[in-house]
Tab-separated table of C-alpha atoms and ligand atoms in Angstrom:
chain	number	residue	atom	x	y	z
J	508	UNK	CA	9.372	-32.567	-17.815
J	509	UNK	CA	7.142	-29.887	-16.200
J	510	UNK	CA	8.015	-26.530	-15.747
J	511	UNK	CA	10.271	-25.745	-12.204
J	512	UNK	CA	7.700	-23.970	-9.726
J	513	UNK	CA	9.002	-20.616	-9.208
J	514	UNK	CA	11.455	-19.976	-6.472
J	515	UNK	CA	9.032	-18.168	-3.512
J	516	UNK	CA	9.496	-14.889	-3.909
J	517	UNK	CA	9.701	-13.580	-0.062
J	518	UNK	CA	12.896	-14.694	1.789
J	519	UNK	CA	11.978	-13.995	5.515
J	520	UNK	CA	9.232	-16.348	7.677
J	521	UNK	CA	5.753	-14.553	7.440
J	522	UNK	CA	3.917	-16.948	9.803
J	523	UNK	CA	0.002	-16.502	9.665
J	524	UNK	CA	0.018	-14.544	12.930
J	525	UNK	CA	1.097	-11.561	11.265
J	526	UNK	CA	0.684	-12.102	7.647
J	527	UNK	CA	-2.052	-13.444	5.041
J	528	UNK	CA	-0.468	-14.733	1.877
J	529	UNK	CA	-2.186	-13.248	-1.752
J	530	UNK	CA	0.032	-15.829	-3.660
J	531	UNK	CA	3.957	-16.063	-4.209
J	532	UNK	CA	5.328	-12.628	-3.227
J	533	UNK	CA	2.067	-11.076	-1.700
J	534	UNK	CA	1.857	-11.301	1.846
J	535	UNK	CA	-0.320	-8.410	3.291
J	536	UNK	CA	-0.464	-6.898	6.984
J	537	UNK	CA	-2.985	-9.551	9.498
J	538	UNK	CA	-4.748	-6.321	10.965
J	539	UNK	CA	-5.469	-8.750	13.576
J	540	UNK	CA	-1.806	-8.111	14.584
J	541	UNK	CA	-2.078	-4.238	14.370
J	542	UNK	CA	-3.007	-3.676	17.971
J	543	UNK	CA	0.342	-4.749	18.912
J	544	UNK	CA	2.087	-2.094	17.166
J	545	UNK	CA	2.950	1.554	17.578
J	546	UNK	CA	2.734	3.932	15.196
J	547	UNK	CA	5.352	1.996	13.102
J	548	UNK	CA	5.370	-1.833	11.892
J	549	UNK	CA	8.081	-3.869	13.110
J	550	UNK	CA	10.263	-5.039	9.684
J	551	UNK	CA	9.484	-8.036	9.818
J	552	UNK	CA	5.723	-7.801	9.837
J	553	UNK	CA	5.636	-5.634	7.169
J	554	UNK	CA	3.708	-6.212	4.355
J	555	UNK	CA	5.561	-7.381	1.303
J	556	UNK	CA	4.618	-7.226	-2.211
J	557	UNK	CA	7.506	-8.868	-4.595
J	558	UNK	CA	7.014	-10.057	-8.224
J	559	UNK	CA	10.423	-11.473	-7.935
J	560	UNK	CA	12.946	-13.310	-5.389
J	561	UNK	CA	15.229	-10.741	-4.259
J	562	UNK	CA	18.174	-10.291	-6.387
J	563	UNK	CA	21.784	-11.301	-5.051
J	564	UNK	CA	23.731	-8.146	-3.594
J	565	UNK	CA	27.314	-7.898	-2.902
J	566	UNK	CA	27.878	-4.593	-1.410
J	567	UNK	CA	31.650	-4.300	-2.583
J	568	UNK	CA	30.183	-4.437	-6.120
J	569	UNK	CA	26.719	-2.769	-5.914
J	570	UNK	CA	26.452	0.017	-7.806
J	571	UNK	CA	23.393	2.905	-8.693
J	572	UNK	CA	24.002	3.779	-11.925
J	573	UNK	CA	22.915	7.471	-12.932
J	574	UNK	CA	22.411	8.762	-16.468
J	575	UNK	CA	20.256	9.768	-18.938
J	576	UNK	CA	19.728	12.325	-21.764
J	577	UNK	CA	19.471	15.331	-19.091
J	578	UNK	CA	22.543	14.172	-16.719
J	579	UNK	CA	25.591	16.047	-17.639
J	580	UNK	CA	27.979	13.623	-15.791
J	581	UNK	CA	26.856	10.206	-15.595
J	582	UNK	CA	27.949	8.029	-12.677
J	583	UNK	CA	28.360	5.151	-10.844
J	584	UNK	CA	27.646	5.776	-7.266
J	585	UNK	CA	29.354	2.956	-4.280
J	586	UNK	CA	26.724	2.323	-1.456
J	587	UNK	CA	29.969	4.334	0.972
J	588	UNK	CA	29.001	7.535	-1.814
J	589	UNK	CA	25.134	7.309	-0.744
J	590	UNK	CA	26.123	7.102	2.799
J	591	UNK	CA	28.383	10.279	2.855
J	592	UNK	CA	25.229	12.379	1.264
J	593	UNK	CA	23.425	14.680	4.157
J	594	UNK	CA	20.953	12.019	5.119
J	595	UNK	CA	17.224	12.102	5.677
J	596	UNK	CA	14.528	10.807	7.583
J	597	UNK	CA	10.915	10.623	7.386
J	598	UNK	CA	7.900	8.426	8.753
J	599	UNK	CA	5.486	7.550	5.946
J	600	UNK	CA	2.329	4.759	5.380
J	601	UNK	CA	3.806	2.776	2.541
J	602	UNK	CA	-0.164	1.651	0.832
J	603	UNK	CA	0.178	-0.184	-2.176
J	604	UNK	CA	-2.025	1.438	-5.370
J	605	UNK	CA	-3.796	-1.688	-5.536
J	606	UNK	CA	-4.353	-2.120	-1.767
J	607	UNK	CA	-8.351	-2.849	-1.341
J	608	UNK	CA	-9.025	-4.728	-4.655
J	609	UNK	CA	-10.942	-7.472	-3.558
J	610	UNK	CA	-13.097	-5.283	-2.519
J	611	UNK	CA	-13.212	-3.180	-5.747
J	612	UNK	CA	-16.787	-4.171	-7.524
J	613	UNK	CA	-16.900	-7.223	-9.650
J	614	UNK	CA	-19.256	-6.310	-12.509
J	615	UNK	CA	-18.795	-3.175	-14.064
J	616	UNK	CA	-21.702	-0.279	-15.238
J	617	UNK	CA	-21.071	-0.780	-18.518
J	618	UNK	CA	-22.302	-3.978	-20.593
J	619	UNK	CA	-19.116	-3.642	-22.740
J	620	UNK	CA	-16.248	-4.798	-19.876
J	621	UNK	CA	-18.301	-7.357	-18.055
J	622	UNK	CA	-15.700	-8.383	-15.092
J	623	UNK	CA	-12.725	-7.489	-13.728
J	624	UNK	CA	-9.528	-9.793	-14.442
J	625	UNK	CA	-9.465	-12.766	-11.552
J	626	UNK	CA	-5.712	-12.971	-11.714
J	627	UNK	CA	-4.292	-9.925	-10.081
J	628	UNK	CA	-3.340	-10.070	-6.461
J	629	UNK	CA	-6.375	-9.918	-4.647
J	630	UNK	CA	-5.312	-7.576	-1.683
J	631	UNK	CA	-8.063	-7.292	1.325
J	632	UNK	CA	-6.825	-4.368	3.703
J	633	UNK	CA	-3.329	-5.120	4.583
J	634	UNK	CA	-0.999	-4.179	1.594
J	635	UNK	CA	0.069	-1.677	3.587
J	636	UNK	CA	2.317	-0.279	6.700
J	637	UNK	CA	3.872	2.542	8.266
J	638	UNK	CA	7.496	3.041	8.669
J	639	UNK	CA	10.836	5.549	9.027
J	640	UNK	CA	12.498	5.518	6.289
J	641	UNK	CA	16.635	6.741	5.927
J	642	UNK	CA	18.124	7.912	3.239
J	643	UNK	CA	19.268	10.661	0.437
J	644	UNK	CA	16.937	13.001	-1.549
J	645	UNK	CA	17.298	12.012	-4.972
J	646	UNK	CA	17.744	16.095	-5.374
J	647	UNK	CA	21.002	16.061	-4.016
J	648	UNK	CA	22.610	13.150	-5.713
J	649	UNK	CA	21.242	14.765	-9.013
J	650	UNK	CA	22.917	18.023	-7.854
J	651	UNK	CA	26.039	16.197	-8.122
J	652	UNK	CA	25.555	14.529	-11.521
J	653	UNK	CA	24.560	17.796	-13.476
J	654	UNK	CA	21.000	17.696	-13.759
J	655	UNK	CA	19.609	19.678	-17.318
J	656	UNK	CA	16.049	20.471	-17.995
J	657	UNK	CA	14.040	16.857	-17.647
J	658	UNK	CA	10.701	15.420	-18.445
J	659	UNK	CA	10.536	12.748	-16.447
J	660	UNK	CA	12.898	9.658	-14.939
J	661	UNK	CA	12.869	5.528	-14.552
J	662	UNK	CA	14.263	3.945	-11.725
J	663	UNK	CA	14.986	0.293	-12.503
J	664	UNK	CA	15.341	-2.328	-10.227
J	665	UNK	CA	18.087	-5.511	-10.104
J	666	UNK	CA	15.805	-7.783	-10.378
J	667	UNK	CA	14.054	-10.134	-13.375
J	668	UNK	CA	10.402	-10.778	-13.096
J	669	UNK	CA	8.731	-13.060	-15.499
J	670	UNK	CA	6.505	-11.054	-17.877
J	671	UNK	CA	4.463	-12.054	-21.224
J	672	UNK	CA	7.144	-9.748	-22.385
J	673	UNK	CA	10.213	-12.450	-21.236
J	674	UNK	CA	11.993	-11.280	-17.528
J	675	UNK	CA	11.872	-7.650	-16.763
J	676	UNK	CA	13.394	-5.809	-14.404
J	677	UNK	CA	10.605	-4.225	-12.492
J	678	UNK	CA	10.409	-0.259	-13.191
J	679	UNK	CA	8.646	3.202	-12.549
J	680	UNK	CA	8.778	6.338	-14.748
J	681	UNK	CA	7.658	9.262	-12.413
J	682	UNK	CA	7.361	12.751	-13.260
J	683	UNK	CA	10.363	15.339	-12.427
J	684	UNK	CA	8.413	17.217	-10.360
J	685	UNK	CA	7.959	14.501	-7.441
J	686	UNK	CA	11.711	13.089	-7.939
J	687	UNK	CA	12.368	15.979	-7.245
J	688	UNK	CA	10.810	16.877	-4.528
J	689	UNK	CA	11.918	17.108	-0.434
J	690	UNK	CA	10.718	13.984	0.741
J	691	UNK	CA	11.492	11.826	-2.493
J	692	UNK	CA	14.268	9.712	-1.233
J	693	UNK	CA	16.702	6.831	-2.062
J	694	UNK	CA	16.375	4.921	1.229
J	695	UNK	CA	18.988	2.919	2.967
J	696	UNK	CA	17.563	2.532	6.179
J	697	UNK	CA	13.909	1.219	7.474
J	698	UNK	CA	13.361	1.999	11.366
J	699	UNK	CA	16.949	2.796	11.577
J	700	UNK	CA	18.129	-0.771	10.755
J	701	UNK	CA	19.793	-1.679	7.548
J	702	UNK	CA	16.863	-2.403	4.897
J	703	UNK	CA	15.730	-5.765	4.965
J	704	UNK	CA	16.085	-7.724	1.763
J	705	UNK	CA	12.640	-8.472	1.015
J	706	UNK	CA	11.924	-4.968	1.566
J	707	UNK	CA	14.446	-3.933	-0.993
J	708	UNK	CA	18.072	-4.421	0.317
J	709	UNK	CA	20.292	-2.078	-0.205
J	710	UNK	CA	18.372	0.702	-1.753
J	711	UNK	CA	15.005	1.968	-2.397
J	712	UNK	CA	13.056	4.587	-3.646
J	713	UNK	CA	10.437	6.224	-1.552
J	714	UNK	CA	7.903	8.676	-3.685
J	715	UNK	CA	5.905	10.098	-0.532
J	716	UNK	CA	2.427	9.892	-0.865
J	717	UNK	CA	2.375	7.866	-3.417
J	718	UNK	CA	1.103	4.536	-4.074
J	719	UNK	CA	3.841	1.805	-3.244
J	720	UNK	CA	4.128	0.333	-6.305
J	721	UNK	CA	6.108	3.578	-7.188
J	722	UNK	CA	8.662	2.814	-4.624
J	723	UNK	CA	10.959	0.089	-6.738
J	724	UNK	CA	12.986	-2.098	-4.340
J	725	UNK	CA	16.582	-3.330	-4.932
J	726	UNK	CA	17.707	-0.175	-7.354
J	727	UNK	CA	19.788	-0.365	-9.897
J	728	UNK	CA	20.111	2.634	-12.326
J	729	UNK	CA	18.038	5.925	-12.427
J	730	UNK	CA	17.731	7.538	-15.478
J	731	UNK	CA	16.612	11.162	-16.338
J	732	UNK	CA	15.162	11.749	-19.528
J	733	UNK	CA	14.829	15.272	-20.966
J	734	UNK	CA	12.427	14.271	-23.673
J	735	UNK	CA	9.169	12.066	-21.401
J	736	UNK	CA	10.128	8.186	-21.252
J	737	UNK	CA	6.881	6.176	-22.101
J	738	UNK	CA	5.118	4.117	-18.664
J	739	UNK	CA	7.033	0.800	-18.519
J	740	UNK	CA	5.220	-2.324	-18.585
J	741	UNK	CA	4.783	-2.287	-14.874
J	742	UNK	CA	2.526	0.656	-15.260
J	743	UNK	CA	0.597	-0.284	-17.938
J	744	UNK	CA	-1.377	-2.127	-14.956
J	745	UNK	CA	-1.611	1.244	-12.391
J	746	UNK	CA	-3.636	3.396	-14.642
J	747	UNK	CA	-6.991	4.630	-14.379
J	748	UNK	CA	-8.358	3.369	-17.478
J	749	UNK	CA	-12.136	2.922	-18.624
J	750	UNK	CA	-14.797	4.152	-19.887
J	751	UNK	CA	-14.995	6.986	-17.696
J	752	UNK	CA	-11.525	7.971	-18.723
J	753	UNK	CA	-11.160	10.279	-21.474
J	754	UNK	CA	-7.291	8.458	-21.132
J	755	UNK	CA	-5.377	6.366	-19.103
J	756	UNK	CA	-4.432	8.188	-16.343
J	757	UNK	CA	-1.332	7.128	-14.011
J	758	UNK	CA	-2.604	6.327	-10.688
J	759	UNK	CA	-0.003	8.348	-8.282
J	760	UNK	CA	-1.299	9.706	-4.671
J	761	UNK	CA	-2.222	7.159	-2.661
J	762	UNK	CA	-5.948	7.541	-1.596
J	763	UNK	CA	-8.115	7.985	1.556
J	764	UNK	CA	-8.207	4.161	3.135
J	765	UNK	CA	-9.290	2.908	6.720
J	766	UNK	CA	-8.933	-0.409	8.466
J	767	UNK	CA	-10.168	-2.203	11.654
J	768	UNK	CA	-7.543	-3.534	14.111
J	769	UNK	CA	-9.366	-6.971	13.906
J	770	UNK	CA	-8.489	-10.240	11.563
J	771	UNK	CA	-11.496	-10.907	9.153
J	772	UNK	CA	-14.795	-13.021	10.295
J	773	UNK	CA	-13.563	-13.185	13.804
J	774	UNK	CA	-15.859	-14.656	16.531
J	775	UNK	CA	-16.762	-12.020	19.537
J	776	UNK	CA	-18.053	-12.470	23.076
J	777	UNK	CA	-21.200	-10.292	23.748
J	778	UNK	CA	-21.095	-7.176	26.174
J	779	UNK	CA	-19.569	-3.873	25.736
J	780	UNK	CA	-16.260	-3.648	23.234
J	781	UNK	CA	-14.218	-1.294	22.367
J	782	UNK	CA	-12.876	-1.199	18.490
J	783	UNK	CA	-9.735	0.446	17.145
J	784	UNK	CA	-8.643	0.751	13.480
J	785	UNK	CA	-6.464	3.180	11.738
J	786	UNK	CA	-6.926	5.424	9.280
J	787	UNK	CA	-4.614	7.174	6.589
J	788	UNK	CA	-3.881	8.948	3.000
J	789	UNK	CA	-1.654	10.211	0.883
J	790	UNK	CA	-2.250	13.491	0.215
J	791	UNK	CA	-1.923	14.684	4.177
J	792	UNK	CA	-3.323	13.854	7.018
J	793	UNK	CA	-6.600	12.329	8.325
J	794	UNK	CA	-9.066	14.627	9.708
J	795	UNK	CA	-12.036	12.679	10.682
J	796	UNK	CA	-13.215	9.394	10.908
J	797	UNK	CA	-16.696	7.403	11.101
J	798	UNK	CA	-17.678	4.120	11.908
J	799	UNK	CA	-21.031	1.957	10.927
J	800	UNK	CA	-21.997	-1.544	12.422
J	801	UNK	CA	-24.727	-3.128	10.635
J	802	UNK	CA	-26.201	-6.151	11.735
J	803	UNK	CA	-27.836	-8.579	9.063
J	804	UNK	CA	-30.920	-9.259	9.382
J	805	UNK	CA	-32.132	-11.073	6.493
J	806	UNK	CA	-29.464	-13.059	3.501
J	807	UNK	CA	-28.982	-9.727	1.791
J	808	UNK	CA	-30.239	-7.273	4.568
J	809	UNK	CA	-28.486	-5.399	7.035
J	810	UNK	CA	-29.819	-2.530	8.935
J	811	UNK	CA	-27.482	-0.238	11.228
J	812	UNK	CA	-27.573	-0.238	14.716
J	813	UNK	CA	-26.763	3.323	15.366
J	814	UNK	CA	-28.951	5.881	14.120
J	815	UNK	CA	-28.674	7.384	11.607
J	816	UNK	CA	-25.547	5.217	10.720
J	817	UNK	CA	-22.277	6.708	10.827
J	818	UNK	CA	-20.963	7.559	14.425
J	819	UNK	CA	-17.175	9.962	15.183
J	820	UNK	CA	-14.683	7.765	16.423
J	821	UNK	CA	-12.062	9.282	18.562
J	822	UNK	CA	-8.807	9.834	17.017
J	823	UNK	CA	-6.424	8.782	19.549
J	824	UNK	CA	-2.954	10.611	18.408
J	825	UNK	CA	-2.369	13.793	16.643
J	826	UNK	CA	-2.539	13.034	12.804
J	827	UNK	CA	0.511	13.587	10.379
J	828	UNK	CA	0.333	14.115	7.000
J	829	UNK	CA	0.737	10.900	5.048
J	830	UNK	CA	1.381	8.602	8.015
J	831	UNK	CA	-2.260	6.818	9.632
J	832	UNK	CA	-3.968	7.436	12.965
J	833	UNK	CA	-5.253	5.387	14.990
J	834	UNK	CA	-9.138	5.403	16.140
J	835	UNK	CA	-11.500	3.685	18.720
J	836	UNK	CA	-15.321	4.201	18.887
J	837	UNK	CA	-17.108	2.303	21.733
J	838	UNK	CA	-19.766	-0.242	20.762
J	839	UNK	CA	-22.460	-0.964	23.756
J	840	UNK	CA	-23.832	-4.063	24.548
J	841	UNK	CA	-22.955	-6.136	21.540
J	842	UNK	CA	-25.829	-8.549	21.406
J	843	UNK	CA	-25.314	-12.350	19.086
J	844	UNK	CA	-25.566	-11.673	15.627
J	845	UNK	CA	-23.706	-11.169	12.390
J	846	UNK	CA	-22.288	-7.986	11.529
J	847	UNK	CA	-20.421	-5.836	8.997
J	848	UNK	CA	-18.271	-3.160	10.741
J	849	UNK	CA	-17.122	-0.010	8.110
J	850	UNK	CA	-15.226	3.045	8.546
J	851	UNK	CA	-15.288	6.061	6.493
J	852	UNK	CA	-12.191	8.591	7.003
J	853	UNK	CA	-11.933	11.761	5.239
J	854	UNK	CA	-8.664	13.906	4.797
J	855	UNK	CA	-7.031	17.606	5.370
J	856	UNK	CA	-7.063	17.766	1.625
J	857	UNK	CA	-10.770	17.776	1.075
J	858	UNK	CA	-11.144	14.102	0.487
J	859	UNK	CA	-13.890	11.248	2.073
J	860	UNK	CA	-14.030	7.967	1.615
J	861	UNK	CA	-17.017	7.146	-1.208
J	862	UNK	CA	-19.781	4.607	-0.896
J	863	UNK	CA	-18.700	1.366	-3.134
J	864	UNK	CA	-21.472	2.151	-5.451
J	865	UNK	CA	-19.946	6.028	-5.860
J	866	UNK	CA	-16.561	4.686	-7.093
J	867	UNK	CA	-15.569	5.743	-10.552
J	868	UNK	CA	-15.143	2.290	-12.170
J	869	UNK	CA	-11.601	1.227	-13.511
J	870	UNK	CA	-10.609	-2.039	-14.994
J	871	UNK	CA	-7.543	-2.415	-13.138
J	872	UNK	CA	-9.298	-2.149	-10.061
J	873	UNK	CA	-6.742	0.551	-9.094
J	874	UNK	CA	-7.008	3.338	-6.135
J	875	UNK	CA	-9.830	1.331	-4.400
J	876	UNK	CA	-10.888	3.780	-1.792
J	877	UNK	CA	-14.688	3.344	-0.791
J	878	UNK	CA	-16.003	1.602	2.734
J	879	UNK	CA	-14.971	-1.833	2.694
J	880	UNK	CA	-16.704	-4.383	5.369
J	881	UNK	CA	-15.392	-6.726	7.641
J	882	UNK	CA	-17.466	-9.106	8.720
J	883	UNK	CA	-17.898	-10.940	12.276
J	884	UNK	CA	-19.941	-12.704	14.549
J	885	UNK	CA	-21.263	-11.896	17.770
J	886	UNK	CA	-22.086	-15.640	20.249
J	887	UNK	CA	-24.078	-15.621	23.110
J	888	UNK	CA	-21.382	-16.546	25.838
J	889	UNK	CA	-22.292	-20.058	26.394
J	890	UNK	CA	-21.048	-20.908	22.744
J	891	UNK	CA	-18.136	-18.970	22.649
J	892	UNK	CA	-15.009	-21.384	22.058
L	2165	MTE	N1	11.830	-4.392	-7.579
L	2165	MTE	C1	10.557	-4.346	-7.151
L	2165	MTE	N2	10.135	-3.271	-6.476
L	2165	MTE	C2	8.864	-3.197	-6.036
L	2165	MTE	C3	7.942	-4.236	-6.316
L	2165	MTE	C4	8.399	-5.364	-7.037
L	2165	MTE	O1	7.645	-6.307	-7.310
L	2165	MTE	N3	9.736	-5.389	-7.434
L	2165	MTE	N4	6.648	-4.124	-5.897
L	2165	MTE	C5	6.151	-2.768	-5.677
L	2165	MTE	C6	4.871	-2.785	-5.038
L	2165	MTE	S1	3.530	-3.101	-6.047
L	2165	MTE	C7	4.703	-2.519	-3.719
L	2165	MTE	S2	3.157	-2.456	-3.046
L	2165	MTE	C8	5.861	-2.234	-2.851
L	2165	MTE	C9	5.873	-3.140	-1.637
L	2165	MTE	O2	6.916	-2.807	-0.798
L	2165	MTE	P1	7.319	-3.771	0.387
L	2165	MTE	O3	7.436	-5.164	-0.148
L	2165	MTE	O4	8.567	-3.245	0.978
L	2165	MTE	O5	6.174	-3.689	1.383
L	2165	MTE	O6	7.099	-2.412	-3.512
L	2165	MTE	C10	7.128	-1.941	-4.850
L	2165	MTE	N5	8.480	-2.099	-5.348
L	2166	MO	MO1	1.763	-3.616	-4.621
């Protein structure tokens, strides 16, 4: 007999409208969508990364389970014990580390690692959202387990994803220093409604800032290690590794990214338009952004139509640190053709998006971050659809 398909891994509907599916369990943002939203994402439009269906939860015996070499009085919290913690709430872009891949390059510089693995999801722009997240700082409930000196701690989800390795739970190991920091939360609550399974149902982490694939869904157990617990397998896929790395490094603050408000290879009517996109990073908040259209002029040619390239869009709300803004820049007289539109957004912290050709190469395809293009056409009016 063959092998049962998997079960698909997302629960809710994600029809096309709002969602492009990656494969079972990746089903990234339709930025065509985005101009319909606010600052935050509805939940249910959402991206959602999963590597596994949902585990079952029964509230009445859900437990987080807290221990570890440097907690003095390991425990069993009840979901009612989270709830009567002071609670918090914060508005963050959740980006996934591996958001951007397809674009990452194919070929690497060096003749030694010819291409990039074809199997990983192969995310365009839309692993990624913005949100309010509820909940409790992961500082307080260690407060009230007896927290020693600690190197580092893994928070381990309920569910069982099917490795090389046999079915894993999926996992993070993250540095003391960010669990415990102010806005590192256990979150209960997405846009002040219960959290939705697929997004993690009934608890979360949320490491702000950092890439998403920190932020394990569905948690089980947290435990704090005094001596440092080794990456889990998970992670062993969200380093920085290659030959421009001395050693692996563990990819953690999400980068500088940018998006157009517009579905890919869209069909426009000529005449004046007006373009929006949005524009964020992890390590604060968005400063500036630029925009190019180039128009192709030959198979492999395109030439801008602004001079000298990049033009300052208009950034249309007051940026906050690790949430995105939104952005418009005017485009005159859009005459039939093809085109590539790119943005390039640079942060409070000093940082710019880099040319694709100026990105350290990693063979994960991690932290993509340069100007990615979206292509579209322009049709004189008598053959538009
Ligand atoms: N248990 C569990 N947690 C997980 C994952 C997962 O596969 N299993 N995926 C991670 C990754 S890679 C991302 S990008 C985010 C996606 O969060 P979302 O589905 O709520 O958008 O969840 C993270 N937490
Ligand atoms: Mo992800």
């Amino acid at each position: 007999m063959p092998p049962k398909p998997p079960p698909n891994y997302v629960v809710q509907p994600t029809p096309s409208a709002y969602f492009i599916s990656r494969g079972n369990g990746s089903e990234e943002m339709n930025f065509g969508a985005a101009p319909e939203y606010g600052d935050l994402v509805p939940n249910d439009r959402m991206y959602i990364h999963s590597r596994a269906a949902p585990p079952p939860i029964d509230l009445t015996t859900w437990r987080l389970h807290v221990a570890g070499s440097a907690v003095a009085k390991p425990r069993a919290f009840t979901y009612d014990e989270l709830l009567a913690f002071p609670a918090v709430t914060c508005r963050r872009v959740l980006d996934c580390g591996v958001n951007c891949r397809a674009f990452f390059p194919r070929v690497s510089p060096y003749q030694s690692i010819k291409w990039l693995p074809t199997g990983w999801t192969q995310w365009h722009f839309g692993a990624v959202g913005a949100t309010e997240w509820t909940g409790v700082r992961v500082k307080d409930l260690l407060d009230a387990v007896g927290l020693g000196p600690a190197a580092n701690a893994q928070f381990t989800s309920l569910d069982a994803v099917a490795t090389e390795a046999g079915d894993l739970p999926y996992s993070q190991v993250i540095a003391i220093d960010k669990v415990l920091a102010d806005d590192t939360l256990l979150a209960y609550r997405m846009r002040d409604e219960p959290l939705p399974i697929d997004h993690g149902y009934p608890l979360r982490a949320i490491f702000s800032g950092w890439g998403a694939n920190s932020a394990v869904k569905w948690l089980g157990r947290i435990e704090v290690s005094q001596e440092p617990l080794p990456l889990t397998h998970f992670q062993r896929n969200q380093v920085l590794a290659g030959p421009d790395y001395a050693e692996p490094i563990l990819a953690t603050v999400g980068p500088v990214r940018s998006a157009f408000e517009l579905a890919e290879d869209i069909t426009l009517g000529p005449g004046d338009r007006t373009l929006h996109g949005r524009a964020w990073s992890g390590a604060g908040a968005i400063e500036q952004v630029e925009v190019r259209i180039d128009r192709q002029v030959a198979q492999d040619r395109w030439a801008p139509i602004w001079e000298p390239g990049w033009r300052s869009a208009k950034l249309l709300h007051a940026p906050e640190p690790m949430m995105w803004v939104r952005f418009e820049v005017t485009w005159k007289d859009a005459e039939p053709g093809r085109y590539r539109l790119m943005a390039r957004a640079s942060d409070d912290a000093g940082r710019v998006q880099p040319r694709p050709e100026a990105m350290v190469w990693n063979q994960h395809a991690v932290g993509y971050n340069g100007h990615a293009p979206l292509e579209l056409s322009v049709l004189p009016q008598s053959n538009m659809p």
